[in-house]
XYZ file of C-alpha atoms in Angstrom:
613
model
C -95.933 125.530 -80.597
C -98.369 125.836 -78.538
C -99.169 123.867 -74.926
C -99.585 120.490 -75.509
C -102.792 118.811 -74.355
C -101.849 118.039 -71.105
C -100.161 121.717 -70.127
C -103.580 123.146 -71.103
C -105.726 120.501 -68.665
C -103.320 120.833 -65.807
C -103.544 125.016 -66.271
C -107.474 125.146 -66.366
C -108.025 126.355 -69.678
C -110.582 125.882 -72.153
C -110.348 123.588 -75.130
C -112.495 123.735 -77.607
C -113.006 120.691 -79.921
C -114.892 120.775 -83.733
C -117.918 119.090 -84.634
C -119.711 116.745 -86.073
C -117.029 116.022 -89.146
C -119.537 112.947 -90.783
C -122.723 116.514 -90.598
C -120.210 117.897 -92.633
C -119.801 115.379 -95.399
C -123.081 114.746 -95.361
C -123.839 118.517 -95.712
C -121.618 118.169 -98.949
C -123.196 115.657 -100.654
C -121.760 112.370 -98.928
C -124.556 110.321 -98.918
C -124.401 107.873 -95.381
C -124.060 104.408 -97.731
C -120.788 105.976 -98.614
C -117.558 104.439 -95.753
C -116.996 108.035 -94.851
C -113.547 106.772 -93.814
C -113.131 105.400 -97.336
C -112.765 109.643 -97.912
C -109.692 110.298 -96.713
C -108.030 108.350 -99.635
C -110.805 109.196 -101.857
C -111.472 112.933 -101.666
C -108.768 114.377 -99.287
C -109.258 118.029 -100.015
C -113.125 117.857 -99.145
C -112.061 116.666 -95.637
C -108.991 118.879 -95.267
C -111.641 121.605 -95.799
C -114.152 120.555 -93.221
C -110.948 120.465 -90.944
C -110.203 124.277 -91.895
C -113.172 125.221 -91.567
C -113.599 124.297 -87.927
C -110.354 125.725 -87.021
C -111.603 128.903 -89.026
C -114.059 128.466 -86.916
C -111.852 128.744 -83.765
C -111.398 124.867 -82.821
C -108.147 123.976 -80.956
C -108.725 120.550 -81.809
C -109.568 118.697 -84.709
C -110.501 115.007 -84.462
C -109.729 112.555 -87.493
C -111.802 111.493 -89.782
C -111.355 107.943 -88.707
C -114.713 107.082 -86.210
C -115.217 103.984 -87.569
C -111.818 102.628 -89.034
C -111.876 99.776 -87.099
C -111.406 95.922 -88.710
C -115.384 94.977 -87.943
C -116.930 98.255 -89.720
C -113.786 98.119 -92.799
C -114.438 94.774 -92.955
C -118.010 95.049 -94.292
C -117.271 97.591 -96.766
C -114.478 95.154 -98.456
C -111.777 97.851 -96.933
C -110.362 95.251 -94.250
C -107.099 95.451 -95.983
C -106.782 99.724 -96.125
C -106.962 99.484 -92.515
C -103.393 100.818 -92.177
C -103.216 102.962 -94.848
C -106.791 104.777 -93.757
C -105.855 105.735 -90.599
C -102.563 106.426 -91.018
C -103.531 109.446 -94.304
C -106.597 110.312 -91.733
C -104.242 111.711 -89.236
C -101.534 112.580 -91.585
C -104.298 114.803 -93.502
C -105.905 116.276 -90.594
C -102.206 117.229 -89.019
C -100.976 118.896 -92.236
C -103.770 121.654 -91.752
C -103.239 121.472 -88.115
C -100.110 123.374 -88.425
C -98.327 124.044 -84.895
C -101.524 125.813 -83.051
C -103.994 123.312 -83.178
C -103.472 119.831 -81.735
C -104.962 116.825 -83.643
C -106.998 113.943 -81.828
C -107.392 110.561 -82.926
C -110.822 109.827 -82.805
C -111.775 105.820 -82.450
C -115.323 105.128 -82.154
C -117.090 101.289 -81.190
C -116.000 97.949 -83.127
C -120.095 97.461 -83.734
C -119.870 93.805 -82.526
C -121.089 92.622 -78.775
C -117.995 91.532 -76.762
C -117.743 89.892 -73.500
C -119.995 88.979 -71.497
C -122.896 90.068 -74.151
C -121.321 88.609 -77.065
C -118.864 85.934 -78.091
C -115.252 88.068 -78.612
C -113.304 88.461 -75.862
C -111.417 91.352 -74.123
C -108.035 90.321 -75.284
C -109.081 90.048 -78.948
C -111.140 93.036 -78.729
C -108.505 94.870 -77.367
C -106.255 93.388 -80.227
C -108.821 95.048 -82.880
C -108.312 98.528 -81.361
C -104.349 98.155 -82.002
C -104.494 98.041 -85.758
C -106.310 101.546 -85.387
C -103.951 102.448 -82.697
C -100.660 102.101 -84.123
C -101.770 103.932 -87.822
C -102.747 106.628 -85.709
C -99.675 107.522 -84.137
C -97.844 106.964 -87.148
C -99.551 109.639 -88.654
C -99.046 112.264 -86.081
C -102.012 112.452 -83.613
C -101.263 114.969 -80.491
C -104.196 112.606 -78.563
C -106.642 110.017 -78.768
C -110.277 110.815 -78.750
C -112.272 107.200 -77.440
C -115.836 108.087 -78.618
C -119.648 107.444 -78.443
C -118.978 104.053 -76.735
C -122.171 102.910 -75.032
C -120.151 99.534 -73.250
C -117.949 100.361 -70.816
C -116.561 97.265 -71.209
C -115.641 97.760 -74.583
C -114.219 101.243 -73.758
C -111.828 100.025 -71.486
C -110.423 98.007 -74.272
C -109.458 100.260 -76.895
C -108.120 102.392 -73.418
C -105.627 99.343 -73.171
C -105.206 99.713 -76.973
C -103.720 102.832 -76.577
C -101.271 102.405 -73.752
C -99.872 99.558 -75.072
C -98.290 101.675 -77.721
C -98.507 105.210 -76.271
C -98.657 107.475 -73.227
C -100.051 110.497 -75.198
C -102.994 111.866 -73.827
C -106.911 110.296 -74.010
C -110.301 111.528 -73.652
C -112.697 108.696 -73.117
C -116.519 109.445 -73.825
C -119.388 107.296 -73.485
C -123.446 107.796 -74.784
C -126.240 107.888 -72.502
C -130.112 108.323 -73.132
C -132.319 110.792 -72.586
C -133.269 109.136 -69.134
C -129.317 110.026 -68.277
C -128.306 106.303 -68.274
C -126.075 104.355 -70.789
C -127.738 102.554 -73.148
C -127.459 99.440 -71.000
C -128.575 101.005 -68.493
C -126.028 102.260 -66.084
C -126.368 105.558 -63.940
C -124.130 108.116 -63.463
C -123.450 107.062 -60.098
C -121.944 103.475 -62.001
C -120.026 104.659 -65.010
C -118.406 107.291 -64.022
C -116.640 105.714 -60.917
C -115.253 103.139 -63.626
C -114.338 105.907 -66.295
C -112.525 107.354 -63.365
C -110.401 104.077 -62.597
C -109.037 104.006 -66.105
C -105.980 105.660 -67.317
C -107.418 108.652 -69.260
C -107.238 112.116 -68.407
C -110.554 113.605 -69.488
C -113.728 112.022 -69.488
C -117.338 113.334 -70.496
C -119.628 112.830 -72.855
C -120.960 113.286 -76.604
C -123.326 112.100 -79.099
C -126.588 110.473 -78.856
C -128.345 113.662 -76.950
C -128.641 117.611 -76.894
C -126.962 120.338 -74.428
C -129.613 120.848 -71.733
C -129.911 116.692 -70.861
C -125.765 116.289 -71.221
C -124.947 119.302 -68.673
C -128.045 117.687 -66.187
C -125.804 114.273 -66.726
C -122.002 116.073 -66.241
C -123.211 117.733 -63.398
C -123.869 114.915 -61.599
C -120.530 112.908 -63.017
C -118.882 115.308 -61.044
C -120.228 114.227 -57.852
C -117.762 110.855 -59.030
C -114.424 112.170 -60.147
C -112.293 114.940 -60.192
C -110.644 114.539 -63.667
C -111.268 116.933 -66.575
C -114.985 116.787 -68.000
C -115.880 116.899 -71.233
C -118.968 117.448 -73.392
C -119.617 116.831 -76.771
C -123.516 117.168 -77.568
C -125.587 116.812 -80.906
C -127.214 119.743 -82.096
C -130.264 118.642 -80.154
C -132.761 115.620 -81.429
C -132.785 115.259 -85.309
C -135.632 115.903 -87.476
C -136.293 114.183 -90.974
C -137.284 117.044 -93.725
C -137.422 116.243 -97.530
C -135.833 113.014 -96.641
C -132.918 114.965 -94.911
C -131.161 114.610 -91.681
C -131.601 118.191 -90.011
C -129.918 118.849 -85.975
C -132.389 121.660 -84.989
C -130.681 123.440 -82.488
C -129.233 127.001 -83.452
C -125.555 127.960 -82.469
C -126.519 130.421 -80.369
C -128.471 128.318 -78.529
C -125.813 125.449 -78.356
C -123.429 128.009 -76.879
C -125.730 129.486 -74.131
C -125.881 125.514 -72.865
C -121.932 125.911 -73.738
C -121.495 128.445 -70.979
C -123.689 126.375 -68.854
C -121.105 123.438 -69.435
C -117.946 125.412 -68.368
C -119.839 127.190 -64.717
C -120.470 123.804 -64.425
C -116.814 122.205 -64.650
C -116.653 121.325 -67.471
C -113.091 122.193 -69.152
C -113.152 120.357 -73.049
C -116.507 121.165 -75.063
C -117.325 120.903 -78.117
C -120.449 119.222 -80.523
C -121.186 116.039 -82.379
C -123.786 115.213 -85.053
C -125.180 118.154 -86.096
C -123.041 120.524 -85.072
C -121.228 122.715 -87.695
C -118.631 125.789 -88.254
C -121.035 128.157 -87.324
C -122.164 126.295 -84.193
C -117.956 126.027 -82.926
C -118.032 129.896 -84.433
C -120.612 130.898 -82.312
C -119.320 128.791 -79.192
C -115.800 130.267 -79.462
C -117.379 133.951 -79.213
C -119.355 133.535 -76.376
C -116.718 131.336 -74.007
C -113.546 133.076 -74.592
C -112.931 134.906 -71.149
C -115.452 132.034 -69.194
C -112.659 129.403 -67.186
C -114.327 125.576 -65.441
C -115.146 126.441 -62.160
C -113.726 122.673 -61.212
C -115.706 121.129 -58.241
C -115.403 119.420 -55.545
C -116.452 115.743 -55.346
C -119.197 115.249 -52.398
C -119.170 111.604 -52.910
C -115.925 109.112 -53.001
C -114.886 107.602 -56.334
C -114.727 104.169 -57.695
C -118.266 103.173 -55.764
C -118.695 100.456 -57.893
C -116.806 98.585 -55.118
C -120.227 99.570 -52.386
C -122.262 98.037 -54.266
C -124.763 96.187 -51.120
C -123.337 92.183 -50.241
C -125.596 90.057 -52.552
C -126.523 86.480 -50.831
C -126.453 84.228 -53.926
C -128.453 81.039 -54.205
C -126.356 77.914 -53.814
C -126.864 75.582 -56.646
C -128.622 72.966 -54.203
C -131.195 75.337 -53.429
C -132.346 76.754 -56.696
C -134.389 73.611 -57.593
C -134.655 70.407 -57.242
C -132.985 69.779 -60.073
C -130.106 71.247 -59.137
C -130.318 69.436 -55.820
C -129.381 66.409 -57.623
C -127.207 67.583 -59.574
C -125.115 69.127 -57.180
C -125.950 65.753 -55.279
C -124.658 64.070 -58.667
C -127.594 61.816 -59.164
C -128.096 61.096 -62.519
C -131.434 63.192 -64.046
C -133.751 62.236 -66.842
C -135.948 65.029 -68.746
C -138.135 64.327 -71.410
C -138.192 66.924 -74.023
C -141.832 67.691 -75.031
C -142.360 70.517 -77.955
C -145.160 72.922 -77.032
C -148.478 72.677 -79.440
C -148.874 75.101 -82.294
C -152.483 75.326 -80.861
C -153.994 77.182 -77.867
C -155.133 74.086 -76.347
C -151.981 72.674 -73.434
C -154.724 70.083 -72.457
C -152.835 67.267 -74.438
C -149.117 68.301 -72.665
C -149.933 68.886 -69.323
C -151.755 64.897 -70.055
C -148.525 63.562 -71.616
C -146.367 65.852 -68.554
C -148.589 64.011 -65.751
C -148.159 60.909 -67.236
C -144.300 61.650 -66.951
C -144.401 62.763 -63.720
C -146.463 59.559 -62.481
C -142.699 57.377 -64.115
C -140.480 59.767 -61.991
C -139.328 61.759 -64.565
C -137.268 64.578 -63.349
C -137.896 67.765 -65.466
C -139.745 68.181 -68.413
C -137.588 70.056 -71.409
C -139.744 72.745 -73.513
C -138.076 74.309 -76.646
C -138.791 77.145 -77.729
C -139.864 77.753 -80.739
C -137.712 75.428 -81.879
C -136.534 75.180 -86.128
C -138.069 78.996 -85.750
C -142.189 77.448 -86.147
C -144.692 79.446 -84.184
C -145.756 77.468 -80.515
C -147.186 78.163 -77.840
C -144.829 80.213 -75.669
C -142.459 77.585 -73.346
C -142.712 80.399 -70.441
C -146.344 79.683 -70.280
C -146.580 76.418 -70.633
C -143.643 75.632 -68.142
C -145.919 78.197 -65.190
C -149.054 75.382 -66.451
C -147.064 72.401 -66.401
C -145.263 73.433 -62.840
C -148.030 74.642 -61.329
C -150.381 71.712 -62.268
C -148.974 68.947 -62.791
C -145.722 69.596 -60.034
C -143.380 68.373 -62.353
C -140.048 70.633 -62.715
C -139.929 72.856 -66.489
C -136.670 73.226 -68.368
C -137.868 75.907 -70.799
C -135.323 77.112 -73.114
C -134.593 80.344 -74.135
C -133.221 81.537 -77.300
C -131.781 85.342 -78.517
C -133.722 85.384 -81.607
C -136.943 86.731 -80.573
C -136.213 89.756 -77.900
C -133.791 92.745 -77.406
C -132.096 93.026 -74.257
C -134.905 94.585 -71.948
C -137.427 92.057 -72.989
C -135.085 89.038 -71.976
C -134.691 90.294 -68.918
C -137.894 91.162 -68.243
C -138.670 87.710 -69.414
C -135.801 86.245 -66.616
C -137.299 88.402 -64.250
C -140.643 87.391 -64.736
C -140.469 84.134 -65.284
C -138.294 83.570 -61.980
C -141.403 85.089 -59.647
C -143.390 83.249 -61.016
C -141.566 79.478 -60.171
C -139.374 78.522 -63.119
C -135.973 78.170 -61.602
C -134.224 75.779 -64.195
C -133.452 77.358 -67.759
C -131.441 76.348 -70.679
C -129.948 79.479 -72.982
C -129.473 79.187 -76.606
C -129.237 81.303 -79.745
C -132.288 80.127 -81.441
C -132.543 79.044 -85.861
C -132.877 81.990 -87.195
C -136.247 82.385 -88.798
C -135.313 81.925 -92.746
C -135.567 78.192 -91.411
C -139.340 78.426 -90.015
C -142.639 79.359 -90.835
C -142.269 82.751 -91.707
C -138.949 82.920 -93.640
C -139.243 86.756 -93.729
C -139.761 87.210 -90.111
C -137.161 89.945 -88.071
C -134.072 88.239 -86.223
C -133.519 89.978 -83.273
C -130.017 88.476 -81.780
C -129.205 91.355 -79.692
C -126.899 89.122 -78.144
C -126.040 85.043 -78.817
C -126.168 82.160 -75.891
C -122.854 83.173 -74.284
C -124.497 86.722 -74.053
C -127.232 85.005 -72.216
C -125.336 83.304 -70.216
C -123.901 86.021 -68.814
C -126.613 88.355 -68.190
C -128.590 85.682 -66.731
C -125.367 84.728 -64.129
C -125.937 88.509 -63.442
C -129.349 88.611 -62.471
C -128.320 85.337 -60.313
C -125.679 87.936 -58.147
C -128.289 90.778 -57.478
C -127.686 93.263 -61.026
C -128.971 93.958 -64.478
C -127.446 94.824 -67.602
C -126.673 98.292 -66.538
C -125.278 97.368 -62.954
C -128.245 98.416 -61.446
C -128.874 96.630 -57.736
C -132.120 93.995 -57.721
C -133.798 94.011 -54.490
C -133.366 90.437 -54.744
C -131.622 88.162 -56.633
C -132.207 85.137 -59.273
C -131.555 82.017 -58.288
C -132.044 79.981 -62.220
C -130.090 77.229 -63.098
C -128.299 77.859 -65.845
C -127.896 75.543 -68.568
C -126.367 75.516 -72.095
C -126.639 73.641 -75.027
C -123.422 71.815 -77.121
C -122.823 69.748 -79.945
C -120.186 67.411 -79.509
C -120.778 66.814 -83.077
C -120.366 69.993 -84.847
C -118.718 70.944 -88.039
C -116.022 72.990 -86.563
C -115.643 71.426 -83.562
C -112.541 73.976 -82.451
C -115.012 76.922 -82.391
C -117.576 74.877 -80.762
C -115.419 74.146 -77.878
C -114.410 77.404 -78.213
C -117.907 78.895 -77.320
C -118.250 75.954 -74.986
C -115.218 77.651 -72.444
C -117.249 80.937 -72.696
C -120.415 79.630 -71.417
C -118.939 77.673 -68.994
C -116.762 80.872 -68.314
C -119.947 82.912 -68.084
C -121.738 80.812 -65.639
C -123.254 77.756 -67.327
C -124.163 74.774 -64.572
C -124.851 72.196 -66.642
C -124.434 71.879 -70.578
C -127.741 69.476 -72.685
C -126.210 68.006 -75.770
C -127.938 68.041 -79.398
C -129.125 64.478 -79.836
C -125.964 62.516 -80.165
C -125.944 58.989 -82.223
C -122.196 58.399 -81.704
C -120.979 57.890 -78.248
C -117.066 57.739 -79.398
C -117.618 61.236 -80.447
C -119.142 63.032 -77.167
C -116.732 60.963 -75.326
C -113.630 62.912 -77.006
C -115.897 65.597 -76.687
C -115.701 65.264 -72.884
C -112.212 64.205 -73.277
C -111.323 68.124 -74.905
C -113.275 69.882 -72.207
C -112.367 67.912 -69.057
C -110.671 71.890 -68.013
C -114.319 74.111 -68.352
C -115.649 70.324 -66.493
C -119.593 71.178 -65.624
C -122.365 68.027 -65.145
C -123.376 67.828 -68.860
C -126.407 65.651 -69.731
C -126.421 63.326 -73.676
C -128.966 64.307 -75.792
C -131.210 60.908 -76.863
C -133.415 61.043 -79.568
C -135.042 57.622 -80.011
C -135.643 57.354 -84.133
C -139.127 56.474 -85.053
C -138.266 55.106 -88.949
C -136.138 55.349 -91.276
C -137.226 58.148 -92.671
C -136.922 59.733 -89.700
C -133.232 59.658 -89.300
C -132.878 60.785 -93.029
C -134.750 63.831 -91.645
C -132.135 64.073 -88.806
C -129.040 63.805 -90.022
C -130.050 66.084 -93.534
C -131.634 68.818 -92.119
C -131.971 69.232 -87.889
C -128.226 71.400 -87.668
C -125.998 69.986 -85.091
C -126.939 66.255 -85.348
C -124.953 63.745 -87.514
C -125.771 60.270 -87.619
C -123.325 57.612 -88.556
C -123.434 55.254 -91.625
C -123.746 52.477 -88.940
C -126.660 53.744 -87.048
C -128.486 54.817 -90.852
C -128.153 50.767 -91.428
C -129.851 49.203 -88.954
C -132.397 51.453 -89.856
C -132.527 51.141 -93.105
C -132.926 47.021 -92.272
C -134.811 47.223 -89.347
C -137.109 49.447 -91.859
C -136.988 46.918 -94.363
C -138.533 44.377 -91.850
C -141.173 46.484 -90.683
C -139.113 47.140 -87.311
C -137.669 50.678 -87.611
C -139.873 52.185 -84.127
C -138.106 49.132 -82.274
C -135.016 49.060 -83.834
C -134.667 53.150 -82.862
C -135.670 52.775 -79.256
C -133.081 49.966 -79.322
C -130.188 51.596 -80.577
C -131.220 54.758 -77.972
C -130.927 52.186 -75.363
C -127.724 51.257 -76.459
C -126.440 54.692 -76.413
C -127.928 54.980 -72.772
C -126.095 52.544 -71.166
C -122.945 53.001 -73.583
C -123.063 56.609 -72.139
C -124.503 56.766 -68.591
C -120.618 56.431 -66.320
C -119.675 59.369 -68.184
C -122.042 61.742 -68.327
C -124.666 63.405 -65.689
C -127.617 62.346 -66.945
C -130.202 61.822 -70.227
C -132.514 63.969 -71.876
C -135.120 61.748 -73.743
C -136.480 63.298 -76.949
C -140.325 62.302 -77.602
C -140.291 62.445 -81.189
C -143.872 62.911 -82.211
C -144.837 63.770 -78.679
C -144.871 59.579 -78.687
C -144.127 59.720 -74.565
C -143.988 55.872 -74.733
C -140.205 55.742 -76.550
C -139.074 58.150 -74.266
C -140.095 55.497 -71.418
C -138.923 53.107 -73.135
C -135.538 54.479 -73.450
C -135.323 56.142 -69.959
C -135.937 51.919 -68.570
C -132.305 51.124 -69.675
C -130.746 53.701 -67.399
C -129.597 52.997 -63.735
C -130.710 55.362 -61.766
């Protein structure tokens, strides 16, 4: 039996991995709409042929065909019940071909979902998903694990935890970087390398996404922050599309020349990713046999993440006038006005001026409510604050912008003086004016809350330090009468843990339902503003009850509105119901947000009169 992986690392031996298994499957006519992991069961012979070709080319470690064989990705192909079988078989196929002299690495890739802090899946849930892959790979006889092609350090960490829960086998952990040498979330070498270095792994490195030149540049910088073994598995350059085929342009000779440069720079584990064929590996094997990795001494201290500059976080009471009142436990009142469909802000500015004169604390501005195309609530917020003087609370939703756009908007809004914000996931386009419009949803409201909290603490998604932190008063939405109340409560807890400082409810028409909800979330208590909607008519009540997501109007309220409508008093009855809600809730909530249906601010002001301020 040949030396173990750790023995080879200890002896400073070069270790040559295989190349792109997915590339070879594609080259053999397996199209990308097919689940490649399922081929372990359907076309085992082809999978083993590829393993054998890489071994014949000189690979000393082959990776199992299980990169995407996790519960999340297999479920999308209807293969959730085959997780254990696909992974164990993938390991057994490689083990059978490898014999005694070649090592088998269990390949684990990302789940393909957002996890905390950018999504609702917790760290422990993420770890449990990876465990479903780790256990059958172990049963199939792998010698080590390769956790590869990760863009998120937090997710990679949970994969490492999953392996360590069941095994002490060696782990090689690799992430991807963009052409600028940062992770897709913008994290630089000086941050992601120390983060990887702290994990209980044997080697750290880069794979996929970029070609050998960029990878060499980045990996040379990584040496300044770690003394762990380094791994490099670049793509064979950037792909090109030719006659509907994906072609990687870097020749075997070109890849081999960079393999030599990487080894001279200290890389001990070398191989290839997408586009790397057995011909590439054979050329690399021939050209690097006489070389040994030149391990460089780190020139900077490790664990740089602990050395970030001190940030003076802005206290809540100093963030805005609204924040000061909430911090002082004073009742606050916000009126919701819907941005206009046109480009003339004059009518809504006039209404804001009237509300300001009545002592209203803030103007709440939805962000494309029900996926409608309206004036930017960000621009409208700036106009209201600058021209009227009353503070706005713009909603900010995840539907229309990617992560980069979100960060840019939040930084720009804060620079413009907008310091209150309400973070929401947003209505899908199919609800609105343009049902065929593309939704982004890079994150949901939980991830957006985490992102804003980070900006408030002086760093962005890539953990890059800002020259000055933002000071947003972070608000979130909540629905006390959600159909799946347990899920709503769970998401509310996540939002609070992510940094939410107050919450505004959906329009509430059932006092007891809201009070029950508040009892259930008492362990994560933040100020709650009750959403109040003065119904304008019975027809309005029917629409709200049947077509507005998250709104539920009790039968007794619907009956009252129907009877009032018959008397010609529908609008007055809607105001009375809203006033009763305010009076019943005012000792239990920290304030109210009153909607102005159809822009009728007189109805909203009548409702506010019921609040003891």
